[in-house]
Short mmCIF file of C-alpha atoms and ligand atoms in Angstrom, two decimals:
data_model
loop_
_atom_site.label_atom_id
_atom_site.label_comp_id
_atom_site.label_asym_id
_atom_site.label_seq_id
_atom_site.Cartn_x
_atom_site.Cartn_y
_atom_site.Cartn_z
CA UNK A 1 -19.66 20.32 -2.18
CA UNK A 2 -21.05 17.11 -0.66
CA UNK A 3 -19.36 14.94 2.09
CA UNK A 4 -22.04 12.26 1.29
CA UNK A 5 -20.31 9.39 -0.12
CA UNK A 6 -22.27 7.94 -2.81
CA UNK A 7 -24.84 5.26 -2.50
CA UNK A 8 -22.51 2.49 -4.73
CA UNK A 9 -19.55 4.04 -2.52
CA UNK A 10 -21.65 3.38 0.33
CA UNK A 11 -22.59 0.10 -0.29
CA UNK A 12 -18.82 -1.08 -0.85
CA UNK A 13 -17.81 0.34 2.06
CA UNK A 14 -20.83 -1.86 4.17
CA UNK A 15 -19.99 -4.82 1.63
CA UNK A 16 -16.26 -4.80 2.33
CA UNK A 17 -16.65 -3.77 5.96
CA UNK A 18 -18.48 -7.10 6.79
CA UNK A 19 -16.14 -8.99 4.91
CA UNK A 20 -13.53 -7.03 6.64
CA UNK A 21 -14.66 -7.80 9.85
CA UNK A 22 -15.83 -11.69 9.54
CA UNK A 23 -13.12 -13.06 7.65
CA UNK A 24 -10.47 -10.82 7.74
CA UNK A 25 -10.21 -9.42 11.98
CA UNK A 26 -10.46 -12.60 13.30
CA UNK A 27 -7.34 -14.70 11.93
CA UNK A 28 -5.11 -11.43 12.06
CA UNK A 29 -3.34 -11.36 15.47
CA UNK A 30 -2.09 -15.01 14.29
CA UNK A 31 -0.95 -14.42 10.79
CA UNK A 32 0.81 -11.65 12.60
CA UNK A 33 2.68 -13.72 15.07
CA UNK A 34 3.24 -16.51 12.39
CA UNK A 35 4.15 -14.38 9.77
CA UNK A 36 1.74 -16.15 7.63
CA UNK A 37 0.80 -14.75 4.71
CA UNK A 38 -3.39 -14.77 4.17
CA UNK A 39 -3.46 -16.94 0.77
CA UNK A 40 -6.82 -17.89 1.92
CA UNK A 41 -8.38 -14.34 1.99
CA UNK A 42 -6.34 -13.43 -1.14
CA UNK A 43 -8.19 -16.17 -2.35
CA UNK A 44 -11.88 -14.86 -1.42
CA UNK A 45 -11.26 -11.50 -2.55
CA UNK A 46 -10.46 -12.51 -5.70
CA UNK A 47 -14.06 -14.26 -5.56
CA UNK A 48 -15.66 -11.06 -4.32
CA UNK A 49 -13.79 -9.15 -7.14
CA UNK A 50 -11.77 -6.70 -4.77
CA UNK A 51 -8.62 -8.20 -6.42
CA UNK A 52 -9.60 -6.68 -9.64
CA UNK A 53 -11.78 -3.96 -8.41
CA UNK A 54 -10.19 -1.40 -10.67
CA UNK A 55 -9.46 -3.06 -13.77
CA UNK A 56 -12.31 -1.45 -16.32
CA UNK A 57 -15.31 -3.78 -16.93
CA UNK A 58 -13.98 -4.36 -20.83
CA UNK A 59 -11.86 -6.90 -19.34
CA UNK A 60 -14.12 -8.23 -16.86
CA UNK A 61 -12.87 -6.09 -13.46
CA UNK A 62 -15.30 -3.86 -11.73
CA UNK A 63 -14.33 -0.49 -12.92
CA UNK A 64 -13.87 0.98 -9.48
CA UNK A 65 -12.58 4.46 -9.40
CA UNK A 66 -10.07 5.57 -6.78
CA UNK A 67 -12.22 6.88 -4.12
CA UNK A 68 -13.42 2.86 -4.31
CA UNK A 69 -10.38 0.94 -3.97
CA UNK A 70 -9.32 3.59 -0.77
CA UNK A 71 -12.67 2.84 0.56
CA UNK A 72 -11.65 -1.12 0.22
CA UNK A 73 -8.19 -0.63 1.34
CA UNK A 74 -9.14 1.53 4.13
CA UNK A 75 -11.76 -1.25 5.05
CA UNK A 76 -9.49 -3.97 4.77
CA UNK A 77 -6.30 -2.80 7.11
CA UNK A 78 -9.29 -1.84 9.81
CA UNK A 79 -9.32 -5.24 10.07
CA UNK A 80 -5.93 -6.42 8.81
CA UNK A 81 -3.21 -3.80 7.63
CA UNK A 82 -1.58 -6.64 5.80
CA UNK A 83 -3.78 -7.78 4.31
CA UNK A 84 -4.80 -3.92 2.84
CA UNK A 85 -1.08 -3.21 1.56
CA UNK A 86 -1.42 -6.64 0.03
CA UNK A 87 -3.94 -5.73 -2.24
CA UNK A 88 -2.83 -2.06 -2.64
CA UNK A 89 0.52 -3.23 -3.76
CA UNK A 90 -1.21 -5.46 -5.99
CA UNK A 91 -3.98 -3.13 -7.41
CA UNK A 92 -2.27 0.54 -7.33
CA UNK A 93 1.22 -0.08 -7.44
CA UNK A 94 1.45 -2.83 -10.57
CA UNK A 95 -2.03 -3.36 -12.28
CA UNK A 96 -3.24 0.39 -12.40
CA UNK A 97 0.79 0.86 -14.38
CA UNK A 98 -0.04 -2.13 -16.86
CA UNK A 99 -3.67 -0.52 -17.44
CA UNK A 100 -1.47 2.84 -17.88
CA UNK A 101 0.64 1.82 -20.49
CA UNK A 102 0.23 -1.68 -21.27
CA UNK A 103 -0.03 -2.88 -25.48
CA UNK A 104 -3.83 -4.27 -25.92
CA UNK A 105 -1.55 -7.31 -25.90
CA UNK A 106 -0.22 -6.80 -22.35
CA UNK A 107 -3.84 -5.74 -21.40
CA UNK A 108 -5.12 -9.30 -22.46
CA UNK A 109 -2.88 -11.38 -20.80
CA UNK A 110 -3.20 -9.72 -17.57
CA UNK A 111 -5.90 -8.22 -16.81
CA UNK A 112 -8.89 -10.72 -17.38
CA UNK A 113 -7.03 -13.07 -14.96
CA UNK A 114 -6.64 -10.03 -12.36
CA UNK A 115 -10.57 -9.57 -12.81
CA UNK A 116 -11.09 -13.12 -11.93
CA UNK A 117 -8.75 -13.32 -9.18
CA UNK A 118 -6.00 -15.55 -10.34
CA UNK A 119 -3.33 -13.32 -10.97
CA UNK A 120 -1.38 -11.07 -8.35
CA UNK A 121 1.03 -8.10 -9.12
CA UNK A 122 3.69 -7.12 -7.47
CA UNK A 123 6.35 -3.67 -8.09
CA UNK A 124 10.06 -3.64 -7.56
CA UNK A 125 11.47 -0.29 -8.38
CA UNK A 126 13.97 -0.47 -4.60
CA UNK A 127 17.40 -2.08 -4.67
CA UNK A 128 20.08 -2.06 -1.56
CA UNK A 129 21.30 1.42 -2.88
CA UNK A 130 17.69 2.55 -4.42
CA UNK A 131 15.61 3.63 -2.00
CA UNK A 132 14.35 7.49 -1.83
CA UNK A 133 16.78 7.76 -5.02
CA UNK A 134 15.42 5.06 -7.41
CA UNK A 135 16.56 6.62 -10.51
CA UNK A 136 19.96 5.52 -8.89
CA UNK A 137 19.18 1.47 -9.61
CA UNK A 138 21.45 -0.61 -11.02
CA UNK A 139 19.94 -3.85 -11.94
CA UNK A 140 20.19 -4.09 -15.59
CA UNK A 141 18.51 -6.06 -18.84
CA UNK A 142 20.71 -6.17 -21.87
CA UNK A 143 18.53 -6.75 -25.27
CA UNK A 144 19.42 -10.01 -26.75
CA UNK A 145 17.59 -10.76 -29.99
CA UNK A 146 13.91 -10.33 -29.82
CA UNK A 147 14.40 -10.16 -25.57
CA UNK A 148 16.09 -8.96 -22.46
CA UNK A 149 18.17 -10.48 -20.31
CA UNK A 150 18.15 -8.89 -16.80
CA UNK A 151 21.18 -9.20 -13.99
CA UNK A 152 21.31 -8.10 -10.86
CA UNK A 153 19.23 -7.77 -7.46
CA UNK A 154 15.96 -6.57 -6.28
CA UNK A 155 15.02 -5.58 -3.03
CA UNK A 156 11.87 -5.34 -0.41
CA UNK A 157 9.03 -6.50 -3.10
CA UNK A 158 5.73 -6.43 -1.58
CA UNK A 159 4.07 -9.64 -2.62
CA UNK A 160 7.39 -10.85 -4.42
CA UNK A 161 7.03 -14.66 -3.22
CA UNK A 162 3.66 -15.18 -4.18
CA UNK A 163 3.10 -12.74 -7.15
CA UNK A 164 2.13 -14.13 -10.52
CA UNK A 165 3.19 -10.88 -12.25
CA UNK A 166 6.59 -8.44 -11.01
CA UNK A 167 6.55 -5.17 -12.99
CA UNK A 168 10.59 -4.83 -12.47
CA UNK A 169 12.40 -1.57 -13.16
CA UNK A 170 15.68 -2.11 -14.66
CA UNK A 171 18.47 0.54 -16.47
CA UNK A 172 18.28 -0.46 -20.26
CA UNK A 173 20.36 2.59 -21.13
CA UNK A 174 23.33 3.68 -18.85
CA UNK A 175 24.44 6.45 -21.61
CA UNK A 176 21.35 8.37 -21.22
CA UNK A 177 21.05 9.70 -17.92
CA UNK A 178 17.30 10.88 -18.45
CA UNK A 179 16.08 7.74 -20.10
CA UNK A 180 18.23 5.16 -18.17
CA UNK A 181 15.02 3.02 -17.03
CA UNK A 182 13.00 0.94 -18.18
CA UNK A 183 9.57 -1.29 -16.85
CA UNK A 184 9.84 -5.22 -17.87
CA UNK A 185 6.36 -7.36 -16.84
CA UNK A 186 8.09 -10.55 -15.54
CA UNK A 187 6.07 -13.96 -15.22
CA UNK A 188 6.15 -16.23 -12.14
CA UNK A 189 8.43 -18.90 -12.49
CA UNK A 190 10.48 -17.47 -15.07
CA UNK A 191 13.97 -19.07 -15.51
CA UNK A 192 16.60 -17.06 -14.03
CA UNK A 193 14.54 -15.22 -11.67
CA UNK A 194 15.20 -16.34 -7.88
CA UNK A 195 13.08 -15.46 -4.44
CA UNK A 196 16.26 -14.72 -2.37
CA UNK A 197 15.72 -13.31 1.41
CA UNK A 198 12.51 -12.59 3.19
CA UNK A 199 12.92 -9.80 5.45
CA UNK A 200 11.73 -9.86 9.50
CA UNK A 201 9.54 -7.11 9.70
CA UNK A 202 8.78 -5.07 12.84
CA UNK A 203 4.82 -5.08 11.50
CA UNK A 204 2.57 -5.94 8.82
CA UNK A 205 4.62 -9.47 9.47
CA UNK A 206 1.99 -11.88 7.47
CA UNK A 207 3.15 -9.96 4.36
CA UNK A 208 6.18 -11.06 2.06
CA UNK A 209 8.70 -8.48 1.63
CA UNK A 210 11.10 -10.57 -0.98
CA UNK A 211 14.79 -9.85 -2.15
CA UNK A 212 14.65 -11.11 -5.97
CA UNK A 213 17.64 -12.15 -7.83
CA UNK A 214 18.06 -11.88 -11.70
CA UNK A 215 20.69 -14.37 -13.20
CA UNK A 216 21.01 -14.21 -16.85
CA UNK A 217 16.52 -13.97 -16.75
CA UNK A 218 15.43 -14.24 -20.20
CA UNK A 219 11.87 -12.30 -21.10
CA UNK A 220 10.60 -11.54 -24.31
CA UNK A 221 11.03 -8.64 -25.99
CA UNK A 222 6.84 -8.00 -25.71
CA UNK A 223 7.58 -7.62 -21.52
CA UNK A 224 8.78 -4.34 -22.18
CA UNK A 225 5.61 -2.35 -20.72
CA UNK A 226 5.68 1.49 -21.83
CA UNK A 227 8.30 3.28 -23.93
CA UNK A 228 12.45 1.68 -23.92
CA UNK A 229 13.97 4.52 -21.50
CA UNK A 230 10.86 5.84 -20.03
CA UNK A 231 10.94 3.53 -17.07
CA UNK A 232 10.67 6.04 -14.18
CA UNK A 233 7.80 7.48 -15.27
CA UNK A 234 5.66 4.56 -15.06
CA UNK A 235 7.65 4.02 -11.55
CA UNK A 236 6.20 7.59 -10.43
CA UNK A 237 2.21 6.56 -12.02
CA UNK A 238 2.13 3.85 -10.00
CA UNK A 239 3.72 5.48 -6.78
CA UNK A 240 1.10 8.63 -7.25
CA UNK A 241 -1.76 6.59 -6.98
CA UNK A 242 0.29 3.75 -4.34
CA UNK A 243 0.25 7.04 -1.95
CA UNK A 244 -3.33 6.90 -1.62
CA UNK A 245 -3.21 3.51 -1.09
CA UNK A 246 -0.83 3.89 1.98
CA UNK A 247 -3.21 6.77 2.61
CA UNK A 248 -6.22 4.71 3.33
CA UNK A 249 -3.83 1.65 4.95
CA UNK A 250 -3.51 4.47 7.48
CA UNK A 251 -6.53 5.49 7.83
CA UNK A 252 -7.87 2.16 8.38
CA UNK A 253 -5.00 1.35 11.06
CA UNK A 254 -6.12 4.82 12.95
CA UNK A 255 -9.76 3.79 12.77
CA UNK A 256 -9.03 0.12 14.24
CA UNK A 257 -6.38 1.93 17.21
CA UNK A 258 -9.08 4.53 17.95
CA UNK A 259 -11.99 2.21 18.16
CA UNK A 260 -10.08 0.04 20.68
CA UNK A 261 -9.01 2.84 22.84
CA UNK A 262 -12.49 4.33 23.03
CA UNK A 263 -13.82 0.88 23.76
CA UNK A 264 -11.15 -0.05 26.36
CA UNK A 265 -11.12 3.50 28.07
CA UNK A 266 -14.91 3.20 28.49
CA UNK A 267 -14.39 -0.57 30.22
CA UNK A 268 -11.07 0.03 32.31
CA UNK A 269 -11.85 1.43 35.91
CA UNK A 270 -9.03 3.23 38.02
CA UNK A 271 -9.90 5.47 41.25
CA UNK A 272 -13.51 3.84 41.53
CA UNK A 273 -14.83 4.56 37.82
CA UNK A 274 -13.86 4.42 33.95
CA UNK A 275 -10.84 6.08 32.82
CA UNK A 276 -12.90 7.64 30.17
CA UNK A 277 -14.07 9.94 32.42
CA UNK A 278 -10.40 11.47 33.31
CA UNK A 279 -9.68 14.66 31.32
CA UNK A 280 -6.51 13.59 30.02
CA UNK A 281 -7.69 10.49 28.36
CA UNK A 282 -10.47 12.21 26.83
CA UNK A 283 -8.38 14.45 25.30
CA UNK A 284 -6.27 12.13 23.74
CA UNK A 285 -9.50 10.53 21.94
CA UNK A 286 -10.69 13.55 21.09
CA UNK A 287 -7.20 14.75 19.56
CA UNK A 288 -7.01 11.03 17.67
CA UNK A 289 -10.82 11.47 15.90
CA UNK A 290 -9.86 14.84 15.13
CA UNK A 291 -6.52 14.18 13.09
CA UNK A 292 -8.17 10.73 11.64
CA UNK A 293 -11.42 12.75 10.13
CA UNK A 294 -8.74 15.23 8.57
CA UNK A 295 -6.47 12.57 7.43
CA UNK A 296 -9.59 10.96 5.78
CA UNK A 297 -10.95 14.24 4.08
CA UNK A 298 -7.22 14.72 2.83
CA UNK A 299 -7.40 11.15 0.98
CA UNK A 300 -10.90 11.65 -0.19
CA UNK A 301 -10.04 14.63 -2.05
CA UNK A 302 -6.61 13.53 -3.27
CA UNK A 303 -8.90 10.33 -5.23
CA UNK A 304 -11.36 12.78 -6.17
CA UNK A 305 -8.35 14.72 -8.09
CA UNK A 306 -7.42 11.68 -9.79
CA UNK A 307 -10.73 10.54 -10.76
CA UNK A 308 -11.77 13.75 -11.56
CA UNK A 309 -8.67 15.40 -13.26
CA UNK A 310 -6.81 18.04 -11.04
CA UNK A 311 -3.11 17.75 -9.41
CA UNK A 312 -3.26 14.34 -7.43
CA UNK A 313 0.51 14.35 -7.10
CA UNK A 314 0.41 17.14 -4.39
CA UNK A 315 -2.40 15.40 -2.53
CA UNK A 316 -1.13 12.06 -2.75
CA UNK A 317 1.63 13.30 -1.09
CA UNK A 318 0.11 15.32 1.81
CA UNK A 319 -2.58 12.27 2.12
CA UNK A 320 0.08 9.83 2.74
CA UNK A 321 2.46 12.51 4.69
CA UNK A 322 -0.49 12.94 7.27
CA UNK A 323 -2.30 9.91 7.28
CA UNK A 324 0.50 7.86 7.97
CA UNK A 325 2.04 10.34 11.07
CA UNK A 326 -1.65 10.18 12.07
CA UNK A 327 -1.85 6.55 12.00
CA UNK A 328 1.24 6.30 14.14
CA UNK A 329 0.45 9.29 16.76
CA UNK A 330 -3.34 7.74 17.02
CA UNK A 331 -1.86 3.94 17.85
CA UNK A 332 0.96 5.71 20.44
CA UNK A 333 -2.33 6.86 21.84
CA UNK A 334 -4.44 3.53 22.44
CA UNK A 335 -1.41 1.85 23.58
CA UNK A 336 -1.02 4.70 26.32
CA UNK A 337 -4.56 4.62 27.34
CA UNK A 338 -4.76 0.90 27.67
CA UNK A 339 -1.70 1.50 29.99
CA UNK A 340 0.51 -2.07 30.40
CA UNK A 341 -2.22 -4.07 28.93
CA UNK A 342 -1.44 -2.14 25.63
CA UNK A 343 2.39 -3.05 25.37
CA UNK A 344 1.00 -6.91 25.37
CA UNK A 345 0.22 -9.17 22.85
CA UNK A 346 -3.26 -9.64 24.45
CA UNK A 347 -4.57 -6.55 22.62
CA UNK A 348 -4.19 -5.55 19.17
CA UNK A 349 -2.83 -2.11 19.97
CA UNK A 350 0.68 -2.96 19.77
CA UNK A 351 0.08 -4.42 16.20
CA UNK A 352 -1.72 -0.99 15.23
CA UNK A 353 0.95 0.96 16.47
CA UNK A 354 4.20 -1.70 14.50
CA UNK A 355 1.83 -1.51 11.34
CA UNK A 356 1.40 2.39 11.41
CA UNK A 357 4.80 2.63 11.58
CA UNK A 358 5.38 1.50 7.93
CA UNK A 359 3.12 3.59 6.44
CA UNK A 360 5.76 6.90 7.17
CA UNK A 361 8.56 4.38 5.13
CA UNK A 362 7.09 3.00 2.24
CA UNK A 363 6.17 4.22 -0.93
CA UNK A 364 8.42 7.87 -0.10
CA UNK A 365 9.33 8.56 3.84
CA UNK A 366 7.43 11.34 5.07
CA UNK A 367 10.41 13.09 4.24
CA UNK A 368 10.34 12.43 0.58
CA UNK A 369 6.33 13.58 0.61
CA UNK A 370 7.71 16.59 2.26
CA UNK A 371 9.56 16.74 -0.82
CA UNK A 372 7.25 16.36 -3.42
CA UNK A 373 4.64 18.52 -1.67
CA UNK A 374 7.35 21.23 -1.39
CA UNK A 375 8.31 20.76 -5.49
CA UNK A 376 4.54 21.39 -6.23
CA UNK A 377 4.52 24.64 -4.22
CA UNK A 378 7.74 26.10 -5.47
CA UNK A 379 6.96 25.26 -8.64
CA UNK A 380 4.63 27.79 -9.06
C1 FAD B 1 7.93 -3.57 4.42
C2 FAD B 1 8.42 -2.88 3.19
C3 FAD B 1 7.79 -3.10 1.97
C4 FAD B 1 8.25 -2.48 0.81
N1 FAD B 1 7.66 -2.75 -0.40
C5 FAD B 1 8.22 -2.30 -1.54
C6 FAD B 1 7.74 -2.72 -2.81
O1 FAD B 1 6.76 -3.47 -2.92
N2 FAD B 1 8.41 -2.32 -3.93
C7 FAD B 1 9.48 -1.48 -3.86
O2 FAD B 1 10.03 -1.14 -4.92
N3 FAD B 1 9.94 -1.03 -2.67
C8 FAD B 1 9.34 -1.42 -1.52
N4 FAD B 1 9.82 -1.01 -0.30
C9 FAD B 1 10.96 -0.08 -0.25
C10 FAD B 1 10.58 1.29 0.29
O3 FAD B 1 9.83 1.99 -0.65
C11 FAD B 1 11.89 1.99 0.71
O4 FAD B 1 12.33 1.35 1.89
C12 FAD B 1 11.68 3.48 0.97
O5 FAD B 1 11.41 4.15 -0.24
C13 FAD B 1 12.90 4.12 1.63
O6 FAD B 1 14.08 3.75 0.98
P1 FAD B 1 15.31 3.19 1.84
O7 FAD B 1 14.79 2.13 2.74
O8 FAD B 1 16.41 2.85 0.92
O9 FAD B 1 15.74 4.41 2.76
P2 FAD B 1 16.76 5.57 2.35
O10 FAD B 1 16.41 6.13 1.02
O11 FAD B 1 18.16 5.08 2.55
O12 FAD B 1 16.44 6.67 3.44
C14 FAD B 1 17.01 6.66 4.76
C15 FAD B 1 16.57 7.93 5.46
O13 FAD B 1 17.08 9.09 4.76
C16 FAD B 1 16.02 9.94 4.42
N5 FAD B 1 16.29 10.61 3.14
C17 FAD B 1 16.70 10.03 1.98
N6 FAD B 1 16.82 10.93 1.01
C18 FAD B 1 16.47 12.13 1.57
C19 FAD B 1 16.37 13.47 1.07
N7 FAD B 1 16.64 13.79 -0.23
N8 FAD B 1 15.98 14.45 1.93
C20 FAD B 1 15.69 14.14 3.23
N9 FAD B 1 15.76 12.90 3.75
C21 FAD B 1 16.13 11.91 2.94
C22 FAD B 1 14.78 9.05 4.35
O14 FAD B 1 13.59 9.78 4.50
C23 FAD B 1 15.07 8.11 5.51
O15 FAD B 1 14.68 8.72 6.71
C24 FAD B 1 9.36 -1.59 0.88
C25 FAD B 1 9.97 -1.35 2.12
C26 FAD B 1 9.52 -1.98 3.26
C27 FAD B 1 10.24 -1.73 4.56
#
C-alpha cells in the first residue's frame, strides 16, 4: 500500500495549489459578500485546462483520473469553496454523465469545447417536490416528431445561469414506473427554457443556484443522452462520482478552517501568552487534523475504487457522509478558538463554517449517505 501520492498527482496538487492561492483566496471574501459569481477564474481555468481536466485526451481534455480532479477540487475550495463546487458540478456531475453515455455525436459537440474551456455543464435532477426522492420528478418532455418538448420546473441548478450545457432529467414515460426518466442535454439559450429565481444562500453565495422553467422547450430528438426510460441511472453515475466531489469541497473547507485556527491560536494572547498553549484549544486542533486526515484517506480510497474498479458507491457515500460533518465540526472549531473575532466578517472562519454547511445537503443529506452506505451493507 503506498500513501505517496504520485509524482503527476503531486505536481497538480503544487500546480493548482498556487493557482489556488494567487488567484483564487484573494477575491473570495468579496465574491462572497457580493454574491458574485467568479466568471473571471472560470475563465482561467479553462486556460489552465482544470475545466476539462477529465475529459480523455481523444478529445483534447487532460485525461485526469478521479484521484486528480479531488486533488483540484480539494485545492480549489481551500481557497474558494465556490469556486470548487463550481467546477465539480461542472466536471463530475454533467460532463463525466455525457462521457458515460453520450453518442460519438454527443461526445463531439461537447466535449472538445469542455477541453478548451468554453463550455460549462450544469445537472438538474431536483424539483420543489424532488429532493432526496428524485425518481418522484414531475417535469415532463412529450416526443413531438423527431424531438421533445419539455414542461414544467426545475429547481436549485448549480451553475444554471451561466451554463452552456443543462443535462435535465425529465419523466418521458409516466406508465412505467421503473423507466419513468429520462436525461435530455439542453443548449444555452434554447427557446422555451427560462432562468427563473436565484436562491439567497446561507454560503457558497458567489455561486448560482437557478430555478429553470420549461415552457413548451423544443430539443431535438439527438438530446436524448443514454437509453429513453433509463434516466435515473445516469442521475445516480453522475451523483456517485459528484460525492467525491463534495468529498474533497470538504476537505478543502476543513483544511482552509484548520489552517486559520492554528495560525490565529498561535498569534492571539489571553492571560499573558498564546492561547495555543491552553489545553483545551489544543485539543480542539488536534481533534480537527485528526478527523480531516481520516476524511481525506476516506476520499482517496473511494477515487482509487473508481479508477481502479471496486464498489465506489459505498465509499462515495461514507467520503461525503464524513467529510462533510468533518468540514462543519472542524469550522465550529476555528470560529470557537478565534473567540468573537471568529463570528465577524473580518476573518474567513465564518465563511468556512456557512460553506461546510452545504456539503451535509447537497448531492444526498448525510442522511441519504446513511442510506446508501446502509443498502451496501445489508445487501450482502
Ligand atoms: C446550494 C444548493 C445547490 C444545489 N445544486 C443542485 C444541482 O446542481 N442540481 C440538482 O439537481 N440539485 C441541486 N441541489 C438540490 C439538493 O441536492 C437537494 O436540496 C438535496 O438533495 C435535498 O433535497 P431537499 O432539499 O428537497 O430536501 P428533502 O428531500 O425535502 O429533505 C428534508 C429532510 O428530510 C430528510 N429525509 C428525506 N428523506 C429521508 C429518508 N428517506 N430518510 C431519512 N431522512 C430523510 C433529509 O435528509 C432532510 O434532512 C442543490 C441544493 C442546494 C441547497
Amino acid at each position: 500500500m503506498d500513501f505517496q501520492l504520485s509524482e503527476e498527482h503531486t505536481l497538480l496538487q503544487q500546480t493548482v495549489e498556487e493557482f489556488a492561492r494567487n488567484e483564487v483566496a484573494p477575491g473570495a471574501t468579496a465574491r462572497d459578500q457580493n454574491h458574485e459569481f467568479p466568471r473571471e477564474i472560470v475563465a482561467k481555468m479553462g486556460e489552465l485546462g482544470l475545466m476539462g481536466a477529465t475529459v480523455s485526451e481523444e478529445f483534447g481534455g487532460a485525461g485526469m483520473d478521479s484521484l486528480a480532479s479531488c486533488i483540484v477540487v480539494e485545492e480549489l475550495s481551500r481557497a474558494d469553496a465556490a469556486v470548487g463546487v463550481i467546477l465539480s458540478a461542472h466536471l463530475s456531475l454533467c460532463i463525466e454523465v455525457i462521457q458515460h453515455y453520450g453518442t460519438d455525436a454527443q461526445k463531439q459537440k461537447y466535449l472538445p469545447k469542455v477541453a478548451a474551456g468554453q463550455c460549462l455543464g450544469a445537472y438538474s435532477l431536483s424539483e420543489a417536490g424532488a429532493g432526496s426522492d428524485p425518481a418522484s420528478l414531475t417535469c415532463r418532455a412529450e416526443p413531438d416528431g423527431d424531438g421533445w418538448v419539455i414542461n414544467g420546473t426545475k429547481m436549485w441548478v448549480t451553475n444554471g445561469r451561466e451554463a452552456d450545457v443543462i443535462l435535465v432529467f425529465v419523466v418521458t414515460d409516466s406508465d412505467d414506473p421503473r423507466h419513468r426518466i429520462s436525461a435530455l442535454l439542453v443548449d444555452k439559450g434554447t427557446p422555451g427554457m427560462t432562468i427563473g429565481k436565484l436562491e439567497k444562500k446561507l454560503g457558497i453565495r458567489s455561486t448560482s443556484t437557478a430555478e429553470l422553467v420549461f415552457e413548451n422547450c423544443r430539443v431535438p430528438g439527438d438530446a436524448l443522452l443514454g437509453e429513453r426510460g433509463h434516466g435515473l441511472r445516469a442521475a445516480l453515475t453522475g451523483l456517485d462520482s459528484g460525492r467525491l466531489g463534495i468529498a474533497a469541497q470538504a476537505v478543502g473547507i476543513g483544511q482552509a478552517a484548520l489552517d486559520a485556527a492554528v495560525a490565529y491560536a498561535r498569534e492571539r494572547k489571553q492571560f499573558g501568552k498564546p492561547i495555543a498553549e491552553f489545553q483545551a484549544i489544543q485539543w480542539m486542533l488536534a481533534d480537527s487534523a485528526t478527523e480531516l486526515e481520516a476524511a481525506r484517506l476516506l476520499m482517496y480510497k473511494g477515487a482509487y475504487l473508481k479508477t481502479h474498479g471496486g464498489n465506489h458507491v459505498k465509499l462515495s457515500s461514507m467520503a461525503k457522509l464524513y467529510a462533510s460533518e468533518t468540514a462543519s465540526r472542524i469550522a465550529n472549531r476555528a470560529v470557537q478558538i478565534h473567540g468573537g473575532s471568529g463570528y465577524t466578517e473580518d476573518y474567513p472562519v465564518e465563511r468556512y463554517l456557512r460553506d461546510a454547511k452545504i456539503t451535509e445537503i447537497y448531492e444526498g443529506t448525510s442522511e441519504i449517505q446513511r442510506l446508501v452506505i446502509a443498502r451496501q451493507l445489508l445487501k450482502g
